[in-house]
Structures are given as structure tokens and as C-alpha cells.
Coordinates of C-alpha atoms and ligand atoms in Angstrom, one line a residue:
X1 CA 18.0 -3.6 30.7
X2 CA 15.6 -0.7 31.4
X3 CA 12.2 0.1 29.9
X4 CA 13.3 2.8 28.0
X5 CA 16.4 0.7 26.4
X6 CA 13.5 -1.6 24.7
X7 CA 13.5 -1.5 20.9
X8 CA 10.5 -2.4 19.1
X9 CA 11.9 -2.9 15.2
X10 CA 11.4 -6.3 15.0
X11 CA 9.6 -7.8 18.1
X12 CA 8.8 -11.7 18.0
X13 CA 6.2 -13.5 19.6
X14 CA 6.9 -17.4 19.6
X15 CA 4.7 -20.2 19.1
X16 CA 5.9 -23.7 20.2
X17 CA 3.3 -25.8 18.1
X18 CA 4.4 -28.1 16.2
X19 CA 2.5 -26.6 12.9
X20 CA 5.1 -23.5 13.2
X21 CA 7.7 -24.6 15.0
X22 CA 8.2 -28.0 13.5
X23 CA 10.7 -30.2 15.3
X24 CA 13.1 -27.5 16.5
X25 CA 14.1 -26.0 19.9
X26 CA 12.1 -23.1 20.7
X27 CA 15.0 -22.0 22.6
X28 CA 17.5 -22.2 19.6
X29 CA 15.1 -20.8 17.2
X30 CA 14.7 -17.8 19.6
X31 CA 18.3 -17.2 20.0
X32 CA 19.5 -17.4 16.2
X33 CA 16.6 -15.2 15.9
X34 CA 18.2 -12.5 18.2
X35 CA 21.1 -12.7 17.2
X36 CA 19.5 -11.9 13.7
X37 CA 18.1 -8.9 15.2
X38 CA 14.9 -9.5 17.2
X39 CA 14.8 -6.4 19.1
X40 CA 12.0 -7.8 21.8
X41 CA 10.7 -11.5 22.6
X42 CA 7.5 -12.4 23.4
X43 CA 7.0 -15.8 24.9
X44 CA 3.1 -17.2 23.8
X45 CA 2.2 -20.2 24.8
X46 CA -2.0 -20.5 25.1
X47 CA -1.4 -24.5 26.3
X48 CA 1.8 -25.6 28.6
X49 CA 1.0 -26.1 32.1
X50 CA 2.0 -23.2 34.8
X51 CA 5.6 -25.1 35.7
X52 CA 6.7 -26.3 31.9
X53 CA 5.7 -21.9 31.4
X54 CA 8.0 -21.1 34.2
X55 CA 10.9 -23.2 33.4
X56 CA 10.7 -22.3 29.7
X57 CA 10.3 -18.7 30.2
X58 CA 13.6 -19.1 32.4
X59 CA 15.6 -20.7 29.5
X60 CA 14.0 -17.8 27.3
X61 CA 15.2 -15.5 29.8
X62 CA 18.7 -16.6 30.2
X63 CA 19.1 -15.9 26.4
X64 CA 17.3 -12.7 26.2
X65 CA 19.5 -11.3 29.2
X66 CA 22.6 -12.7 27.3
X67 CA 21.6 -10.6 24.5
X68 CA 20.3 -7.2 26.0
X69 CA 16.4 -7.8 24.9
X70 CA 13.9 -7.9 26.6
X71 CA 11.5 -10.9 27.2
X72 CA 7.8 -10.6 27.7
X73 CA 5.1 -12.9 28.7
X74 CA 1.7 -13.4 27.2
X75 CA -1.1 -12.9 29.4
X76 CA 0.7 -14.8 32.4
X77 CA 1.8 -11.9 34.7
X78 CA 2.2 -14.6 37.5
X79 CA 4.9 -16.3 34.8
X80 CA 6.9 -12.9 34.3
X81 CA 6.4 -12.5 38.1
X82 CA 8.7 -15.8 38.9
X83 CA 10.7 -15.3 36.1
X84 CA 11.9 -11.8 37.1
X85 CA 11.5 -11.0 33.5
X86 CA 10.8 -7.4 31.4
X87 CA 7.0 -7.4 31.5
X88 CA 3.8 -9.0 30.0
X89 CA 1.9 -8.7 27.1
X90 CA -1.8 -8.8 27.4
X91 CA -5.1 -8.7 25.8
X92 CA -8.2 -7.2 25.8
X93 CA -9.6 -10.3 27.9
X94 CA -6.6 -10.9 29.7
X95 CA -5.9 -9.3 33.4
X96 CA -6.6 -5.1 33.5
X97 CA -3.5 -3.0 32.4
X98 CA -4.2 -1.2 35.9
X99 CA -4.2 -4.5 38.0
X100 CA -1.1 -5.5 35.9
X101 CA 0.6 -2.4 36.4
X102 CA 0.0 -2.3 40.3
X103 CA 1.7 -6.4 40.4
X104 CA 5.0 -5.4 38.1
X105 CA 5.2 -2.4 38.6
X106 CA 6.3 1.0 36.6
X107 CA 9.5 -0.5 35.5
X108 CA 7.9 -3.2 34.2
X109 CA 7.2 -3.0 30.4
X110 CA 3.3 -3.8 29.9
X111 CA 1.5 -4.2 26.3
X112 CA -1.7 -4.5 25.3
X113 CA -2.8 -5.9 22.2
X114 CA -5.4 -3.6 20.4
X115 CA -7.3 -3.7 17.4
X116 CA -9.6 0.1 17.1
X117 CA -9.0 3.2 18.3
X118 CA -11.2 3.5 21.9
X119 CA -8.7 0.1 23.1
X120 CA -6.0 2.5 22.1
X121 CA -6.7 5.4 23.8
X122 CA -7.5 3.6 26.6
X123 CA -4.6 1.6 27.0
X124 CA -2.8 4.8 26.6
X125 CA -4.1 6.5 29.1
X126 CA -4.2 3.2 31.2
X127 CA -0.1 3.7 30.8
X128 CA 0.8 1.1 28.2
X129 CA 4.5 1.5 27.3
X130 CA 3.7 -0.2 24.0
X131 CA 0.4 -1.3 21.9
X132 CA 0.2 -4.5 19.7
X133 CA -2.0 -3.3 16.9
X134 CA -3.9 -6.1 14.8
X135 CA -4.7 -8.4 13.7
X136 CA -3.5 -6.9 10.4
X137 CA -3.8 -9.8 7.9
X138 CA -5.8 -13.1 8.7
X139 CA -3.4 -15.6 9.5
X140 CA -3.2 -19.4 10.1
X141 CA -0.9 -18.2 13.1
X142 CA -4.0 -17.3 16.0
X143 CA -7.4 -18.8 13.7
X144 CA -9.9 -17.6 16.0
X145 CA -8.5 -13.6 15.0
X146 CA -11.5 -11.1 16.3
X147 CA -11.0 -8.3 13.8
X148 CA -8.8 -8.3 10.6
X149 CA -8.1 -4.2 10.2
X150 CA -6.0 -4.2 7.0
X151 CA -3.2 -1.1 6.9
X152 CA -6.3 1.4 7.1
X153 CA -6.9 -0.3 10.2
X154 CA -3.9 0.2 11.5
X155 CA -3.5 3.6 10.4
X156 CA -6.8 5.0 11.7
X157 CA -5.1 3.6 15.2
X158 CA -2.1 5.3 14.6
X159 CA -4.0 8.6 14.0
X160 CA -5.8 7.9 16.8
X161 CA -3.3 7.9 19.4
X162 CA -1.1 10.9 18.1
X163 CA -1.8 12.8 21.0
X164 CA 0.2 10.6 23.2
X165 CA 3.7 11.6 21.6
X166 CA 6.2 9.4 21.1
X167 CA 5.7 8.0 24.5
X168 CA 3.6 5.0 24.0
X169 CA 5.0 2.8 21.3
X170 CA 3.3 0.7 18.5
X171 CA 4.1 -2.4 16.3
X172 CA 1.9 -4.4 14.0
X173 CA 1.1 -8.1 13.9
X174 CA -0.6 -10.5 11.5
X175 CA 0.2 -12.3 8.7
X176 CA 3.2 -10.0 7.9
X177 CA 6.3 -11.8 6.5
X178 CA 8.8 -10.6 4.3
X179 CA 7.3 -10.3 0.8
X180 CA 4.9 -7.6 2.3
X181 CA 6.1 -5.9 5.6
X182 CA 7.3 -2.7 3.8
X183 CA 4.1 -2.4 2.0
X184 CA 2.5 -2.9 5.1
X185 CA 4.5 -0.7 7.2
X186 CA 4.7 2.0 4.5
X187 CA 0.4 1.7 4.2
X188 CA 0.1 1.6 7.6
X189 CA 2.5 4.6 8.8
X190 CA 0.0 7.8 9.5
X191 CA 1.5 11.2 8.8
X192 CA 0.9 12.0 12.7
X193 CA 2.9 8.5 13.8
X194 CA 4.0 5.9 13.0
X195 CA 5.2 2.3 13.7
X196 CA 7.9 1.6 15.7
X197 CA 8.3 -2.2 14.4
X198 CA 6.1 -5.2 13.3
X199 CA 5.5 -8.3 15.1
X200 CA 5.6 -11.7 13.7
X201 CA 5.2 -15.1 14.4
X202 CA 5.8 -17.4 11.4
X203 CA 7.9 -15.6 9.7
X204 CA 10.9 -16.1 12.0
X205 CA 9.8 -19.6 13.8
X206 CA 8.7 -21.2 11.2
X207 CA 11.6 -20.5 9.0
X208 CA 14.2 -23.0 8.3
X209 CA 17.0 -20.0 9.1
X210 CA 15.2 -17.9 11.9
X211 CA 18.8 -16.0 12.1
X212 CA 18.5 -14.7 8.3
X213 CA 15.1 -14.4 8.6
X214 CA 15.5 -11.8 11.3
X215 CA 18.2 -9.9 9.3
X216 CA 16.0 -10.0 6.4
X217 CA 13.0 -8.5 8.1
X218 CA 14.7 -6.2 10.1
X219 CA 16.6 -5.1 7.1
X220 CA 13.2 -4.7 5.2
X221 CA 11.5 -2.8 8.3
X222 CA 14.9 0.0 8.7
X223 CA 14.8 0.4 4.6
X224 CA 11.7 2.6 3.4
X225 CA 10.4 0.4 0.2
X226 CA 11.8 2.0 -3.0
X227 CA 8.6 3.6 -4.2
X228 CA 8.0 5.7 -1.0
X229 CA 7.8 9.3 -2.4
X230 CA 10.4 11.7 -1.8
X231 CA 8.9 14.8 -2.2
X232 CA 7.9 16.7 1.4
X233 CA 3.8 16.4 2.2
X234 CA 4.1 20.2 2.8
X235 CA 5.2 20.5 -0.4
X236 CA 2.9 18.3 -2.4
X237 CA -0.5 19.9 -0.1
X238 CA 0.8 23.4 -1.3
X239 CA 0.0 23.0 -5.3
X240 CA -3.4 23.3 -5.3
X241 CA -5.0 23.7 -9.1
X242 CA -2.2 26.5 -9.9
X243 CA 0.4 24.3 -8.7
X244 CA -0.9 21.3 -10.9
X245 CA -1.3 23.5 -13.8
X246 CA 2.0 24.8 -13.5
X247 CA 3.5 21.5 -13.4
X248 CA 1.6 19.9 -15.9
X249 CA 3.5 20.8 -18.9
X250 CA 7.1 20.5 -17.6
X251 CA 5.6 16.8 -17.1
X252 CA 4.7 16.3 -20.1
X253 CA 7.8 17.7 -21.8
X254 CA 9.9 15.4 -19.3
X255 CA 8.1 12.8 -20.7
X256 CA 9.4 14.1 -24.3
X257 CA 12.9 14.4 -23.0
X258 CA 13.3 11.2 -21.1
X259 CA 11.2 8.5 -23.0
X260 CA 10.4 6.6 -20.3
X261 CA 9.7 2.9 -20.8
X262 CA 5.8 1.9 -20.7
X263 CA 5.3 -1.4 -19.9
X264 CA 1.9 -2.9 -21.0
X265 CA 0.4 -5.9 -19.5
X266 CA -2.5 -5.6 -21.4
X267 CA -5.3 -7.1 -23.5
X268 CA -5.4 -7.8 -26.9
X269 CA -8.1 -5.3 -28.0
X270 CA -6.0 -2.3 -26.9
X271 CA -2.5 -3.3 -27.4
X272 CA -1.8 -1.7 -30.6
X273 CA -3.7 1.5 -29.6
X274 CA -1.9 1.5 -26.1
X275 CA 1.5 1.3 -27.6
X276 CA 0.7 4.1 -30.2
X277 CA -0.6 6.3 -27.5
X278 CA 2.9 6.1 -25.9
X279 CA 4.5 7.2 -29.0
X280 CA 2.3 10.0 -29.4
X281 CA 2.6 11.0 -25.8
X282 CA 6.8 10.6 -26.2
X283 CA 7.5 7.1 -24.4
X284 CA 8.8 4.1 -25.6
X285 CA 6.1 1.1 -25.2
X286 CA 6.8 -2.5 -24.9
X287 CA 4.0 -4.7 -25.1
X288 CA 4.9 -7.6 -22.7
X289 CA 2.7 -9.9 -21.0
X290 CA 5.6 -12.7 -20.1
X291 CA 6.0 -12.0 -16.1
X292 CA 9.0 -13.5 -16.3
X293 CA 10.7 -10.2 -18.5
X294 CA 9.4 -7.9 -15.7
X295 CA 13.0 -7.9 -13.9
X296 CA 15.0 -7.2 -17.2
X297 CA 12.6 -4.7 -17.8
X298 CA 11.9 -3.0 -14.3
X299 CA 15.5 -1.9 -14.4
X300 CA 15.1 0.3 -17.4
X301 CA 13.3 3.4 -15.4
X302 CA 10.1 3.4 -16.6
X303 CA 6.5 1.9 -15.3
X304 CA 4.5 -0.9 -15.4
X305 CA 0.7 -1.0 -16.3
X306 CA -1.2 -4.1 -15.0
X307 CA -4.7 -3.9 -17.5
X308 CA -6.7 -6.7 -16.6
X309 CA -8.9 -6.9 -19.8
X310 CA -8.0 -10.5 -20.2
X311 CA -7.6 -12.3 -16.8
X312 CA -6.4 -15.7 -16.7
X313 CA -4.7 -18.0 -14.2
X314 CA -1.7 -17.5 -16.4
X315 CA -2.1 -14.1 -16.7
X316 CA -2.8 -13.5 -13.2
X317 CA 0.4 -15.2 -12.5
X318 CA 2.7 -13.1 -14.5
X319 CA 1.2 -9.7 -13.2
X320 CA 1.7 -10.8 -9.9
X321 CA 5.5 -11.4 -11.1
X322 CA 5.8 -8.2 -12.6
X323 CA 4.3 -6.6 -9.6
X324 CA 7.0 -8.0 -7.5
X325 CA 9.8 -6.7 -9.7
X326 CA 8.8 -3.4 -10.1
X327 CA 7.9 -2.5 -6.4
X328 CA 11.4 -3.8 -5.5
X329 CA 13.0 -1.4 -7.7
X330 CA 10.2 0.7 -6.2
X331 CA 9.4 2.0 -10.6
X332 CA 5.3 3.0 -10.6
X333 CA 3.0 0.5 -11.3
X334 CA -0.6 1.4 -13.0
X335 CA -3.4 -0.9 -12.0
X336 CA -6.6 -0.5 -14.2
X337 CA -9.0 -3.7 -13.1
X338 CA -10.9 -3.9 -16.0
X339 CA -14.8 -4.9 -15.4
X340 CA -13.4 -5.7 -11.6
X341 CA -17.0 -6.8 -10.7
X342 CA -18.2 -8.4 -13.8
X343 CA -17.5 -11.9 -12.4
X344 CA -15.9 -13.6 -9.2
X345 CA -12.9 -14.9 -11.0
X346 CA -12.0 -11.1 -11.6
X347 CA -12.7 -10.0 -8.1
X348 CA -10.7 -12.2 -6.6
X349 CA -7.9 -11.6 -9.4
X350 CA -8.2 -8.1 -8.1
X351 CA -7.9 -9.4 -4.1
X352 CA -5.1 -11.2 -5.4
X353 CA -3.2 -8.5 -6.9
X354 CA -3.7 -6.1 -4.6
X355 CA -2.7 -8.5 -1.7
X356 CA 0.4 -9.2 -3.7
X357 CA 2.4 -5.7 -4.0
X358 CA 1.9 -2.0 -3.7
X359 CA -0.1 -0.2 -6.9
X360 CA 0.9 3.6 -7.3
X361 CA -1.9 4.5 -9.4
X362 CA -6.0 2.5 -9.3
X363 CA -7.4 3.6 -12.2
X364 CA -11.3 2.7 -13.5
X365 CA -14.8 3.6 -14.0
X366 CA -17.3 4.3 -10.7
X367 CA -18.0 0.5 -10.8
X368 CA -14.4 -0.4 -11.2
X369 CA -13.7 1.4 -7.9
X370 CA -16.3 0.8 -6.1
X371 CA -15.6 -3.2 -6.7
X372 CA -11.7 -2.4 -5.6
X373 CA -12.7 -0.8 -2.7
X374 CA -15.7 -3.1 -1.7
X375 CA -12.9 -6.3 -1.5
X376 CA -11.8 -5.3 2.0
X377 CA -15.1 -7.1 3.0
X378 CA -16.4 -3.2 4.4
X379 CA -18.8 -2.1 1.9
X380 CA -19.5 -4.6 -1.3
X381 CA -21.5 -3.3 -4.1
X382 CA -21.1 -5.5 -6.6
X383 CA -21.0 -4.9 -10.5
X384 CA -21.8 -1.5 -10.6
X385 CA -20.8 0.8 -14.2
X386 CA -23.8 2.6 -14.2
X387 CA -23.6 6.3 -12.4
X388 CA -25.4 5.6 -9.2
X389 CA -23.6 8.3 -7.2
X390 CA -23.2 11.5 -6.9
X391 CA -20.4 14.1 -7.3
X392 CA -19.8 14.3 -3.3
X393 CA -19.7 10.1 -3.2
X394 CA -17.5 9.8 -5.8
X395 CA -15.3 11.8 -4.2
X396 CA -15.6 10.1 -1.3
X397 CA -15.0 6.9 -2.5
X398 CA -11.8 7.6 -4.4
X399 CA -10.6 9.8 -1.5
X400 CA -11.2 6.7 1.0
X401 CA -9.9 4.0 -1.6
X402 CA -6.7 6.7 -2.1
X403 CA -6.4 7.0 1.6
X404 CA -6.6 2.9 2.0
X405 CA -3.8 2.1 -0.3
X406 CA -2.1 5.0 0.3
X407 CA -1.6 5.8 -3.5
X408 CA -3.3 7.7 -6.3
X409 CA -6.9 6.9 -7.5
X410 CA -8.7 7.9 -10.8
X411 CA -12.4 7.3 -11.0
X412 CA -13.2 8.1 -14.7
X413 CA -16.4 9.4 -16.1
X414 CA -18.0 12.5 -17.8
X415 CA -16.1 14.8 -14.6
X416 CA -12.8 11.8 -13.4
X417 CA -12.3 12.2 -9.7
X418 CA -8.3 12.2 -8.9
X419 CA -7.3 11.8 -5.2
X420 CA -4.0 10.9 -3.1
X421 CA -6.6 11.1 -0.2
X422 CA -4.7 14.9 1.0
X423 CA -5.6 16.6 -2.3
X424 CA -9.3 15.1 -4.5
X425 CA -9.1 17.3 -8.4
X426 CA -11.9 16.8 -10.7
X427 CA -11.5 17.2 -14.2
X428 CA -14.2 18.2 -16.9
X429 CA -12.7 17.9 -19.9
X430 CA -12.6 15.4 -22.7
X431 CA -15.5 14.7 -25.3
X432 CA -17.5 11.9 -25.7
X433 CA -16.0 10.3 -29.0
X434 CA -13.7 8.8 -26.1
X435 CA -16.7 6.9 -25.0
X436 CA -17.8 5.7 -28.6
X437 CA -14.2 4.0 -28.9
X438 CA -12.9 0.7 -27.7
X439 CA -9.8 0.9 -25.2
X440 CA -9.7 4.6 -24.8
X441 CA -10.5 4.5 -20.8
X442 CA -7.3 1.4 -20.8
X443 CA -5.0 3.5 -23.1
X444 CA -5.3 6.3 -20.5
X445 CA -3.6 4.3 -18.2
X446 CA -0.4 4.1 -20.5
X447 CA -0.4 7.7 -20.8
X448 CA -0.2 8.0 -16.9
X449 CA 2.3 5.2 -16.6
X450 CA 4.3 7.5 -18.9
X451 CA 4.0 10.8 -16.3
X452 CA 4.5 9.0 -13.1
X453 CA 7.7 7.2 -14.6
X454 CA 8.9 10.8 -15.1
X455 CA 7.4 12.4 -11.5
X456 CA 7.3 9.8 -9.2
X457 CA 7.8 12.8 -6.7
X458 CA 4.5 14.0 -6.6
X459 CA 2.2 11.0 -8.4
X460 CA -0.8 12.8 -8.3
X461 CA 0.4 15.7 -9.9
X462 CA 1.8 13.4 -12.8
X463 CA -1.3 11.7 -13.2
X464 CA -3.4 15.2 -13.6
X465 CA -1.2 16.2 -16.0
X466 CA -1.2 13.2 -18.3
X467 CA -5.3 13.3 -17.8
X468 CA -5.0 16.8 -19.2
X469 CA -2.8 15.9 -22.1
X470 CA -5.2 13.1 -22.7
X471 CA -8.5 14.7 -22.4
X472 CA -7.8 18.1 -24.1
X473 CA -6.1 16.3 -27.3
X474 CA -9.4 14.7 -27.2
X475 CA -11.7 17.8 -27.4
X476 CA -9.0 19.6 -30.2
X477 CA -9.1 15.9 -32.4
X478 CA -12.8 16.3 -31.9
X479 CA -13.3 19.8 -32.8
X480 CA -10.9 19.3 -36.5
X481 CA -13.3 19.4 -39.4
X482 CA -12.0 16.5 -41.2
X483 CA -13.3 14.9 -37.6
X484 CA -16.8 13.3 -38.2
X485 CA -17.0 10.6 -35.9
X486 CA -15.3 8.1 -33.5
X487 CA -13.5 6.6 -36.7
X488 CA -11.7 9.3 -37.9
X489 CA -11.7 10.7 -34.7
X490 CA -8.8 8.0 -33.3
X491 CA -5.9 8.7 -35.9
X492 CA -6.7 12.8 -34.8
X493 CA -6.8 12.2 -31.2
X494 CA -3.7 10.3 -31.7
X495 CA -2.0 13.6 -33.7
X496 CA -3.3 16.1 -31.0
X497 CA -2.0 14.0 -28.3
X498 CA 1.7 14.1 -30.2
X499 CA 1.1 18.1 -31.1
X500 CA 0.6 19.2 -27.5
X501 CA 3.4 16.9 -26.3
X502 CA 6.1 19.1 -28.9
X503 CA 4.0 22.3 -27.5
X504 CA 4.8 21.5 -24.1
X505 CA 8.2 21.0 -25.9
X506 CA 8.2 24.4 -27.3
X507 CA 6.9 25.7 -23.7
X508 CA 4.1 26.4 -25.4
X509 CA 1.4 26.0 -23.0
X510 CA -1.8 27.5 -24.9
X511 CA -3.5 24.3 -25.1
X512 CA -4.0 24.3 -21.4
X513 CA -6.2 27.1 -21.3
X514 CA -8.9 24.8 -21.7
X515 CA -8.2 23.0 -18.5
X516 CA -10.9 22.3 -16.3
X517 CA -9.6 21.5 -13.0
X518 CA -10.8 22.0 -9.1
X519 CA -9.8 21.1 -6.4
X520 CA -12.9 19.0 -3.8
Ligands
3NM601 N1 -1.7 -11.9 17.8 P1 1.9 -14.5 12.1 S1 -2.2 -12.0 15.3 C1 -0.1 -13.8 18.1 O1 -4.0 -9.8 16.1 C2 -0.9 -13.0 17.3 O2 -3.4 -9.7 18.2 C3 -2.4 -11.3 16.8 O3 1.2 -14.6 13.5 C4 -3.3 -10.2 17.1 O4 3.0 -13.5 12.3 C5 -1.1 -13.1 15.9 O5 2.5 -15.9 11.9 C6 -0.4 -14.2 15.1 O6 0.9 -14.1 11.0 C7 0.5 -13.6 14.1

């Protein structure tokens, strides 16, 4: 097998320590593995003496050959040397690339395990044929990890090395196993390059069935997750603020012609409110906190909001449920973490979720975000409502959280902040009775969950047009004369909200005059 047969999908690095591999055969558990798929094999071993490494990697090699995959050694290019294997792995502490190179020679294949973007450029130019980028998620696998990067991580990587073409290739490694690799490969993927497969450890040799794990994962890794967007980048960079206002109210009518499902996982103050906003705004709300309903009710085409006014242990466990169920039918989920860093129970309800699926829509107050984005450990501010930045941070920080997730992030306030990381809107409407009312800021989620049901193709766009809808029929409901404060000013608000939903109906688009939208 030559160098350029390799295949990267699904690459396996084995462990033979009891805490992983248990009491099987390493050799067994590699070759059910390939025959599951494993497109490359790695043989780690940090602890066997030099002539238990040989003979092992011989066995390894006899199976690998049998199979038409390659098998690479870590760190040991002596090993690979008597083996007469594919190549070596190595990191950044292990023997130089260059020295390497010069002992295997160019056929060989040579890795290098990498975990910012100068070790990737340089181990590019230093003629890599692949880069091990990580470690992506702390894992129990390799304890003494130097740097956890998260998908931004690995993305900034990716971007990093998009000069070098197709010709150097890249996989992922840490703590990725099957209940997350498409999230991680779908946050992780730069629009310049992307990953040619994911490496794992556990997830294959510690499983019972390494030969259905291996199908599993490389199954997962060929199939892009369901809520991957369809619509073309080009496509979505070209509507700027014309674009969104032209869309806007075909949005909203789809919404009245489809009654999409909104489901609430919400808090008791809001619940009645929420579900009467749906109405107004033309979906069809069910108010279900019971995880356990979430894959009956995933299947009906609409969205999920996650509010997370009430968090309990309970509660935390059927969001996480209903998370699941929705991204595998890849509908929208809407994540509003309510008063994220008021206490440690809800920021580490909000590491949980987050950690647990993939959120097409973050939306909260300045404090709100900031506390989501401050939980990759990189900048922690703490409980923070008040307005201590400016217009350019705030775009900034919803831009950077939009661009970490990969999704669509509303900062509310007297101007939101609207982001997909490519394109940052502000919008300037709305009145302040909003603020004098309980729930308005967690109802505003359901009326998004109701537009990104409807236009999953371009989220943002949905999202800016069920602001709009939300924020104008605020100012009209305010501006009515029977209107004399927040009190009366709900059941209005709620009759604006249905009256430009049948104007959009009509194609009547007058109300959006008032608009106040530009683009950052
Ligand atoms: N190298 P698992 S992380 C072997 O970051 C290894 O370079 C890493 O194990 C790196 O798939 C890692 O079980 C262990 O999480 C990955």
C-alpha cells in the first residue's frame, strides 16, 4: 500500500492498558475494528519494552497488510523501522519530522500531532503527510493532555493551514466518541478545509463490539449531521440588510402557512405567555418539559426551545434528552440560558448542555452571553447583566461566540446584536414596555423557534425576521392609545404580533418600514 492510498476517515490509535482495553486481545480488537472500517492504525504504547513493541507491532502489521491499511507507530521510528511498517506518528517532543523523514524516508507516511497553528505550519512545511490536531476534548484516554482547543481550536488550525491544499491531511483526536463526532466534526470543519477523519482511542477499544463501533463512527463521520445547513455560503454572505428585509416577510407568512410545532421547555412564569406568542406569531405550541416526549415530538417538523428559567437536576436531564432527539433529526433547537451566571449550578448546567448536542440558535442578554462564552475556560466574566460594553464588543462577543459554536447568536438589549460569525446585524427597534414585562426577552425565543423551524436554510435570516416581527409589533402595541402601560400593553403586543403575521399574509409588508437593521 502506498502513501497516497492512505485514508484518514476513521484512523485508530490503540491503547493496551488494561483501563481501556480490559481483558481483550489488542490484536482482535484491532482487527474487528478494521474490518468495521478503521481506515489507518496507530499502534501507542507509552510502556512495553523495545522487543514486546516489535513483536506486537509485527502481529499489528500482519493484520493491517491483510486488510490494505496502513499501520503507524507512535514516537518509535526505530519500531516502524524493524517492522517495515507505513510510517510513525510523532509529537511535538518526540524525534524532528526532518530527522524522521531522512530515517523512513519519502514513502514513508509521517504525522505529527499538533495542537495551534505555528506547530501546523511548521509541520507542513517540514513535509507532514498528515497532522493529528488536539487534544480536542479532555479525556481520561492521555491525562497529562497539554492543551484542550475545543472545535474553535481546531478550526483556527484548519484555517491556518489552507494554504497547503489538500496535500497535507488532518484528523481530530480527544474525547470524541459517537454521541458527539458529527458535532465535532461539523464545528470543527473551516470553510477553507476541512477534516479528513477523527481519531479515537476509547471509542473503538474500549467498546465491547469494536467491529460495530467502527461502522458506527465511520458511518457518523461520512453522514453530515442533519442540521448542517443546505443553503450555499455564497448565497447566505450575499443578503446583506436588503436581502434580510426581503426575506423577512415570506418568513413570517411561511410561518402562517406551515404552523410549525414550537416546542417549549420552559419555566413556569412564561409558559402561558410563550405559548400564546406562538399563536399569535402562527405556530402551534406545546408546552412540554417531559424529555422523554422529545422523540415523538421531534418528528413533527418543528423546533425545540431549551429556556432554562427553572434549572434542576431533573430538568437538566430532560433537556439534555430533548437535545439529543432533535439534533438527530437535525429540527432547530433554541437555547436561551437564563441568568447563565447567576449561580454555579447554572453555569455548569449551561457547560453541560452545550457539551451535550449542537444549539442552532444562543440567545440572551450581554451577561447571558458573555457567561456562555466565558465556559470554554478563555475569558470568564462572571454574572454580568449590566451594560459594560460597548457597541464594537458586543459585536465581538457574539460574532466570536457565533463563530465558536458555529450557529446563530442574539445578544439582546436596547440595539440586539445577531451574528452567524460571516454576517453581525443590529437591530434598533422595539420599546421599552418589553423591558417592564416579565418573560418577554424568553418568549422571543419561541418566536425564533417558530422562523428557524420554517428556514432552517439560512438561520440567521429567520431569526432577524422573527426579531423584527417581535420588536415592531412591540413599538405599534405601544403606540395604540388604549396602550397606557406594560399591563395593557401585553394583550396589544400580543394583537400586533398576530396583525402583522396576516399582513405578511396579505404580502402586505408596510409594517417593515420601520425596520431598523445594519449590517456590523
Ligand atoms: N492523543 P480518546 S488525545 C492519544 O491530543 C491521544 O494528541 C491526543 O483518546 C492528543 O479517543 C489522545 O479515548 C487520547 O478520547 C484520545
Amino acid at each position: 500500500m502506498t502513501k497516497s492510498d492512505a485514508g484518514y476517515s476513521l484512523y485508530l490509535v490503540t491503547d493496551s492498558t488494561p483501563a481501556i482495553l480490559g481483558d481483550k486481545d489488542l490484536c482482535h480488537v484491532v482487527e474487528a475494528a478494521v474490518k468495521g472500517g478503521v481506515t489507518c492504525v496507530q499502534f501507542r504504547d507509552k510502556t512495553s519494552d523495545t522487543g514486546l513493541l516489535v513483536e506486537t507491532a509485527r502481529r499489528l502489521h500482519k493484520i493491517t497488510q491483510k486488510y490494505s491499511v496502513p499501520l503507524l507507530i507512535n514516537d518509535r521510528v526505530d519500531v516502524a523501522l524493524a517492522v517495515g511498517c507505513e510510517g510513525v506518528h510523532i509529537g511535538q517532543d518526540d524525534m524532528e519530522l526532518s530527522l524522521a523523514r531522512r530515517l523512513l524516508g519519502p514513502d514513508a507516511i509521517i504525522g505529527v500531532t499538533v495542537s495551534n497553528s505555528g506547530e501546523a505550519q511548521r509541520a507542513c512545511e517540514g513535509g507532514a503527510d498528515y497532522v493529528g490536531i488536539g487534544t480536542v476534548y479532555a479525556t481520561p484516554t492521555k491525562k497529562n493532555a497539554k492543551s484542550i482547543i475545543g472545535t474553535a481550536g481546531v478550526r483556527g488550525i484548519l484555517d491556518a493551514m489552507r494554504g497547503y491544499g489538500h496535500s497535507v491531511k488532518t484528523v481530530c483526536i480527544g474525547g470524541i466518541n459517537e454521541s458527539n463526532l458529527q458535532r465535532i466534526v461539523f464545528q470543527s470543519n473551516s470553510y477553507h478545509k476541512k477534516l479528513d477523519g477523527v481519531a479515537v482511542v476509547s471509542a473503538i477499544i474500549a467498546s465491547a463490539d469494536p467491529q460495530a463501533a467502527a461502522q458506527g463512527l465511520l458511518s457518523l463521520f461520512r453522514t453530515p449531521p442533519p442540521y448542517q445547513g443546505t443553503t450555499a455560503e455564497e448565497e447566505k454572505k450575499a443578503s446583506g440588510v436588503f436581502g434580510m428585509l426581503d426575506l423577512a416577510p415570506s418568513i413570517i407568512k411561511a410561518i402562517h402557512m406551515c404552523t410549525p410545532l414550537s416546542h417549549n421547555m420552559t419555566n413556569l412564569v412564561v409558559q402561558n405567555f410563550a405559548a400564546n406568542v406562538a399563536l399569535a406569531v402562527g405556530a402551534s405550541p406545546i408546552m412540554a418539559n417531559y424529555g422523554e416526549e422529545a422523540p415523538d415530538l421531534c418528528k413533527l417538523g418543528g423546533s425545540l426551545v431549551i429556556n432554562m428559567g427553572t434549572v434542576t437536576p431533573d430538568g437538566l436531564d430532560n433537556y439534555l434528552k430533548a437535545l439529543r432527539a432533535y439534533n438527530q433529526v437535525g429540527q432547530p433547537v433554541v437555547f436561551d440560558p437564563v441568568g447563565a451566571g447567576a449561580t454555579a449550578v447554572r453555569r455548569a448546567a449551561v457547560k453541560t448542555i452545550m457539551s451535550n448536542g449542537y444549539l442552532d440558535v444562543i440567545k440572551g442578554n450581554e451577561g447571558e452571553i458573555n457567561t456562555v462564552f466565558g465556559d470554554d475556560g478563555t475569558q470568564q466574566r462572571g454574572v454580568d447583566s449590566s451594560n459594560a460594553l460597548d457597541a464594537t464588543q458586543k459585536a465581538k462577543l457574539a460574532l466570536k461566540l457565533a463563530y465558536r459554536e458555529k450557529n446563530v447568536v442574539v445578544m439582546t438589549g436596547q440595539t440586539d446584536f445577531v451574528s452567524d460569525h460571516e454576517r453581525t446585524f443590529t437591530i434598533q427597534n422595539g420599546h421599552q414596555y418589553l423591558s417592564m414585562v416579565t418573560g418577554t426577552g424568553c418568549v422571543l425565543g419561541t418566536a425564533i423557534s417558530a422562523a428557524v423551524a420554517v428556514y432552517p436554510d439560512d438561520k440567521l435570516a429567520a431569526t432577524i425576521a422573527a426579531m423584527l416581527h417581535f420588536e415592531i409589533a412591540a413599538e405599534l402595541a405601544a403606540e395604540r392609545p388604549d396602550v397606557q402601560g406594560p399591563g395593557t400593553f401585553v394583550p396589544a403586543f400580543i394583537d400586533e404580533l398576530h396583525k402583522i403575521r396576516q399582513a405578511a399574509a396579505r404580502d402586505d409588508t408596510a409594517w417593515l418600514k420601520r425596520a431598523k437593521l445594519t449590517l456590523v
